Amino acid sequence: MRHEVEVAGAKLVLVQGDITQQDVEAIVNAANPDLTPGGGVSGAIHHAGGPEVTQAAAQIRKERGPLPTGDAVITPGGKLPARWVIHTVGPVWQGGTHGEPELLARAYRSCLKLARTRGIRSLAFPSISTGVYGYPVEEAARVALQTVRAYLEAHPGAFSEVRFVLFSPRDFHTYAAVV
């Protein structure tokens, strides 16, 4: 499944699939603050990327400490098709009254800004915070798509493609209804 629209000269694409298999310059990892392999997307990315991803993330953790919610860092992609992995920490859902939408938007913006400063023109996101962090998918999709659209409109020509890779058909259809 695939859905595509154009925003400020860039392709905004939704696909149902596996983020570790995407042929883009960078993929985004929905990381935990310690940047360690966890479950879900993070575990899959660390597993597919191999020791290079995990060791580079561990070095960043050693140098910086835990990654604050909404911030982003970058590591090599290791064995992944993507050259880079941008790690960000999304918010844990606490009912929506603890700044979760702002923190989630900040996570997306931090990834886009880091990619743009590195000259990365194609980027794939998972649905950040909607797994073990419990963010409702429909609300997360709204924040994610509005944030990415606004960033693309503010920085025309910075990206050729920004892709959302949704693991389940249900998540794909939820995002497609919002886009």
XYZ file of C-alpha atoms in Angstrom:
179
model
C 0.000 0.000 0.000
C 1.207 3.458 -0.902
C -0.207 6.980 -0.836
C 1.688 10.020 -2.131
C 1.129 13.780 -2.200
C 3.392 16.681 -3.113
C 4.227 19.346 -0.531
C 6.434 22.294 -1.525
C 8.210 20.253 -4.203
C 8.832 17.216 -1.981
C 7.052 13.879 -2.069
C 5.209 13.104 1.169
C 4.691 9.357 1.012
C 2.839 6.847 3.171
C 3.736 3.177 2.806
C 2.806 0.077 4.737
C 5.931 -1.943 5.414
C 9.167 -2.431 7.320
C 11.242 0.678 8.041
C 14.466 -1.351 8.081
C 13.989 -2.147 4.374
C 13.524 1.421 3.102
C 15.779 2.712 0.334
C 16.218 6.264 1.658
C 19.258 8.155 2.926
C 18.124 8.038 6.571
C 15.520 6.298 8.674
C 14.242 7.503 12.019
C 14.365 5.337 15.111
C 11.687 5.827 17.758
C 14.305 5.449 20.478
C 14.251 5.258 24.239
C 16.243 7.890 26.185
C 19.151 5.463 26.703
C 19.414 4.773 22.941
C 19.537 1.036 23.684
C 17.842 -1.596 21.538
C 14.305 -1.953 22.833
C 11.267 -3.618 21.422
C 9.277 -2.644 18.368
C 10.847 -0.259 15.859
C 13.959 0.389 17.935
C 14.751 -3.301 18.395
C 14.186 -3.992 14.698
C 16.466 -1.115 13.627
C 19.274 -2.102 16.007
C 18.965 -5.759 14.938
C 18.952 -5.001 11.198
C 21.667 -2.330 11.457
C 23.947 -4.537 13.515
C 26.634 -3.636 16.017
C 27.657 -0.411 14.250
C 24.301 1.218 15.061
C 24.205 -0.064 18.645
C 27.834 0.881 19.382
C 27.475 4.368 17.892
C 24.301 4.940 19.926
C 26.059 3.705 23.078
C 28.913 6.147 22.456
C 26.472 9.053 22.129
C 24.762 7.956 25.370
C 28.141 7.799 27.112
C 29.072 11.297 25.926
C 25.713 13.037 26.356
C 23.706 11.023 28.848
C 20.069 10.157 28.185
C 18.484 11.762 25.121
C 15.732 14.191 26.158
C 12.249 13.762 24.719
C 11.992 15.637 21.426
C 15.737 15.745 20.701
C 17.476 13.848 17.882
C 20.938 12.403 17.224
C 22.415 10.566 14.243
C 24.430 7.364 13.819
C 25.636 5.400 10.799
C 23.124 2.927 9.378
C 25.406 -0.091 9.621
C 23.941 -2.962 7.586
C 20.699 -1.096 6.815
C 19.923 0.083 3.251
C 19.774 3.604 4.739
C 23.145 5.260 5.271
C 22.024 6.958 8.507
C 19.749 6.396 11.494
C 18.320 9.447 13.225
C 17.282 8.560 16.754
C 14.587 10.559 18.535
C 12.614 10.093 21.729
C 8.895 10.682 21.493
C 6.661 11.368 24.458
C 4.942 8.736 26.566
C 1.177 9.240 26.307
C -0.284 10.477 29.592
C -3.755 11.405 28.403
C -2.731 14.327 26.204
C -2.577 16.933 28.959
C 1.155 16.808 29.681
C 2.472 18.512 26.543
C 2.510 15.340 24.459
C 1.476 16.989 21.143
C 4.180 19.665 21.484
C 6.819 17.086 22.423
C 5.845 14.815 19.531
C 5.980 17.727 17.070
C 9.382 18.669 18.481
C 10.670 15.117 17.877
C 9.641 15.287 14.201
C 11.074 18.803 13.763
C 14.372 17.798 15.428
C 14.769 14.897 12.989
C 13.970 17.075 9.979
C 16.346 19.806 11.115
C 19.177 17.326 11.744
C 18.611 15.694 8.349
C 18.537 19.060 6.585
C 21.771 20.242 8.247
C 23.429 16.967 7.137
C 22.222 17.344 3.548
C 19.979 14.289 3.799
C 17.235 14.647 1.185
C 15.219 11.443 1.695
C 14.022 10.354 5.102
C 11.655 7.696 6.474
C 9.755 7.998 9.753
C 7.920 5.359 11.753
C 4.823 6.337 13.717
C 6.704 7.763 16.708
C 5.337 7.053 20.215
C 2.393 4.906 19.074
C 3.832 1.574 20.195
C 4.813 0.937 23.806
C 4.605 4.689 24.539
C 0.846 4.439 23.985
C 0.157 7.551 21.889
C -3.182 7.089 20.058
C -2.405 6.543 16.361
C -4.989 8.969 14.963
C -3.821 11.811 17.207
C -0.157 11.012 16.525
C -0.818 10.939 12.765
C -2.365 14.413 12.911
C 0.617 15.861 14.794
C 3.167 14.054 12.604
C 1.645 15.025 9.266
C 0.925 18.642 10.245
C 4.474 19.055 11.574
C 6.136 17.531 8.512
C 3.935 19.503 6.088
C 4.724 22.769 7.892
C 8.458 21.988 7.867
C 8.462 21.146 4.159
C 6.548 24.348 3.368
C 9.003 26.407 5.454
C 12.034 24.775 3.748
C 11.095 24.218 0.084
C 13.649 22.171 -1.801
C 15.312 20.812 1.348
C 13.923 17.291 0.837
C 13.074 15.189 -2.186
C 11.007 12.721 -0.138
C 9.735 12.310 3.392
C 8.183 8.921 3.934
C 6.060 7.511 6.745
C 6.478 3.764 7.039
C 3.523 2.263 8.865
C 3.963 -1.297 10.040
C 0.312 -2.358 10.155
C -2.404 -1.899 7.532
C -4.535 -0.292 10.283
C -1.887 2.365 10.953
C -1.457 2.967 7.212
C -5.194 3.553 6.772
C -5.287 5.828 9.829
C -2.473 8.016 8.436
C -3.994 7.960 4.934
C -7.292 9.263 6.337
C -5.431 12.194 7.942
C -3.060 13.133 5.111
